[in-house]
C-alpha positions as YAML, in Angstrom:
chain: A
units: angstrom
residues:
- id: 1
  name: ALA
  ca: [-2.30, -9.60, 4.24]
- id: 2
  name: PHE
  ca: [-4.02, -7.92, 1.22]
- id: 3
  name: ILE
  ca: [-7.10, -10.69, 1.48]
- id: 4
  name: SER
  ca: [-7.24, -10.42, 5.44]
- id: 5
  name: GLY
  ca: [-7.40, -6.43, 4.73]
- id: 6
  name: LEU
  ca: [-10.22, -6.70, 2.07]
- id: 7
  name: ALA
  ca: [-12.43, -8.83, 4.11]
- id: 8
  name: ARG
  ca: [-11.67, -6.42, 7.34]
- id: 9
  name: SER
  ca: [-12.94, -3.32, 5.31]
- id: 10
  name: PHE
  ca: [-16.30, -5.25, 5.12]
- id: 11
  name: SER
  ca: [-16.36, -5.99, 8.82]
- id: 12
  name: SER
  ca: [-15.66, -2.38, 9.93]
- id: 13
  name: MET
  ca: [-18.15, -1.11, 7.80]
- id: 14
  name: PRO
  ca: [-20.56, -2.98, 6.49]
- id: 15
  name: LEU
  ca: [-22.79, -2.09, 3.07]
- id: 16
  name: GLY
  ca: [-25.38, 0.23, 4.28]
- id: 17
  name: SER
  ca: [-24.01, 0.74, 7.23]
- id: 18
  name: LEU
  ca: [-23.37, 4.69, 6.85]
- id: 19
  name: THR
  ca: [-27.40, 5.49, 6.75]
- id: 20
  name: GLU
  ca: [-27.59, 4.13, 10.25]
- id: 21
  name: ALA
  ca: [-24.73, 5.31, 11.76]
- id: 22
  name: SER
  ca: [-24.65, 8.10, 14.34]
- id: 23
  name: PHE
  ca: [-22.19, 10.97, 13.34]
- id: 24
  name: SER
  ca: [-20.43, 11.33, 16.14]
- id: 25
  name: LEU
  ca: [-16.48, 12.25, 16.87]
- id: 26
  name: GLU
  ca: [-15.85, 9.25, 18.21]
- id: 27
  name: TRP
  ca: [-17.12, 7.00, 15.51]
- id: 28
  name: PHE
  ca: [-15.46, 9.19, 12.85]
- id: 29
  name: VAL
  ca: [-12.25, 9.07, 14.32]
- id: 30
  name: THR
  ca: [-12.47, 5.38, 14.59]
- id: 31
  name: LEU
  ca: [-13.71, 4.93, 10.86]
- id: 32
  name: ILE
  ca: [-10.51, 7.24, 9.86]
- id: 33
  name: ARG
  ca: [-8.51, 4.84, 12.09]
- id: 34
  name: GLU
  ca: [-9.69, 1.83, 10.48]
- id: 35
  name: VAL
  ca: [-10.06, 3.25, 6.69]
- id: 36
  name: HIS
  ca: [-5.93, 4.08, 7.27]
- id: 37
  name: LEU
  ca: [-5.16, 0.46, 8.95]
- id: 38
  name: ILE
  ca: [-7.21, -1.16, 6.06]
- id: 39
  name: ALA
  ca: [-5.14, 0.95, 3.25]
- id: 40
  name: LEU
  ca: [-1.94, 0.16, 4.82]
- id: 41
  name: GLN
  ca: [-2.55, -3.74, 4.82]
- id: 42
  name: LEU
  ca: [-3.81, -3.68, 1.23]
- id: 43
  name: LEU
  ca: [-0.98, -1.68, 0.08]
- id: 44
  name: ALA
  ca: [1.78, -3.42, 1.96]
- id: 45
  name: PRO
  ca: [2.72, -5.98, -0.86]
- id: 46
  name: PHE
  ca: [3.22, -3.00, -3.40]
- id: 47
  name: ILE
  ca: [4.94, -0.78, -0.94]
- id: 48
  name: LEU
  ca: [7.68, -3.95, 0.02]
- id: 49
  name: LEU
  ca: [8.08, -4.62, -3.85]
- id: 50
  name: SER
  ca: [9.03, -1.30, -4.65]
- id: 51
  name: VAL
  ca: [11.33, -0.80, -1.37]
- id: 52
  name: SER
  ca: [13.26, -4.17, -2.36]
- id: 53
  name: MET
  ca: [13.51, -3.20, -5.98]
- id: 54
  name: ASN
  ca: [15.01, 0.26, -5.41]
- id: 55
  name: VAL
  ca: [17.39, -1.59, -2.72]
- id: 56
  name: ILE
  ca: [18.31, -4.04, -5.35]
- id: 57
  name: PHE
  ca: [18.70, -1.59, -8.50]
- id: 58
  name: GLY
  ca: [20.81, 0.52, -5.84]
- id: 59
  name: LEU
  ca: [22.90, -1.99, -5.10]
- id: 60
  name: ILE
  ca: [23.65, -3.55, -8.38]
- id: 61
  name: GLY
  ca: [24.98, 0.17, -9.33]
- id: 62
  name: ARG
  ca: [27.09, 0.09, -6.38]
- id: 63
  name: VAL
  ca: [28.72, -3.09, -7.55]
- id: 64
  name: VAL
  ca: [28.71, -2.90, -10.82]
- id: 65
  name: PRO
  ca: [29.08, 1.02, -11.79]
- id: 66
  name: GLN
  ca: [29.11, 0.34, -15.52]
- id: 67
  name: VAL
  ca: [25.82, -0.96, -15.81]
- id: 68
  name: GLN
  ca: [23.39, 2.22, -16.11]
- id: 69
  name: SER
  ca: [21.15, 0.51, -13.17]
- id: 70
  name: TYR
  ca: [18.43, 3.20, -13.38]
- id: 71
  name: PHE
  ca: [17.90, 2.64, -17.26]
- id: 72
  name: LEU
  ca: [17.37, -0.92, -16.52]
- id: 73
  name: SER
  ca: [15.21, -0.17, -13.79]
- id: 74
  name: ILE
  ca: [12.75, 1.70, -15.75]
- id: 75
  name: PRO
  ca: [10.97, -1.52, -17.46]
- id: 76
  name: VAL
  ca: [11.05, -3.63, -14.40]
- id: 77
  name: VAL
  ca: [9.29, -0.86, -12.38]
- id: 78
  name: ILE
  ca: [6.91, -0.23, -15.13]
- id: 79
  name: PHE
  ca: [5.90, -3.97, -15.53]
- id: 80
  name: ALA
  ca: [5.82, -4.74, -11.54]
- id: 81
  name: GLY
  ca: [3.58, -1.51, -11.14]
...
């Protein structure tokens, strides 16, 4: 998904196309839609990683309450980004 989103960003707005574009409302709405879709594609792996880490550490905190899962999760979150 990451590489296809990166490739799609160049196909939706090629380099140098901004100077040739007619600045209409339809073009602007299409551009904003494409930018948001590309951003979601690029960030999807990181969002999935963050959500899964929070779920895993939440389960660890429920299953083993003696373990301070918050303090265990801090280095993992910092390392994973």
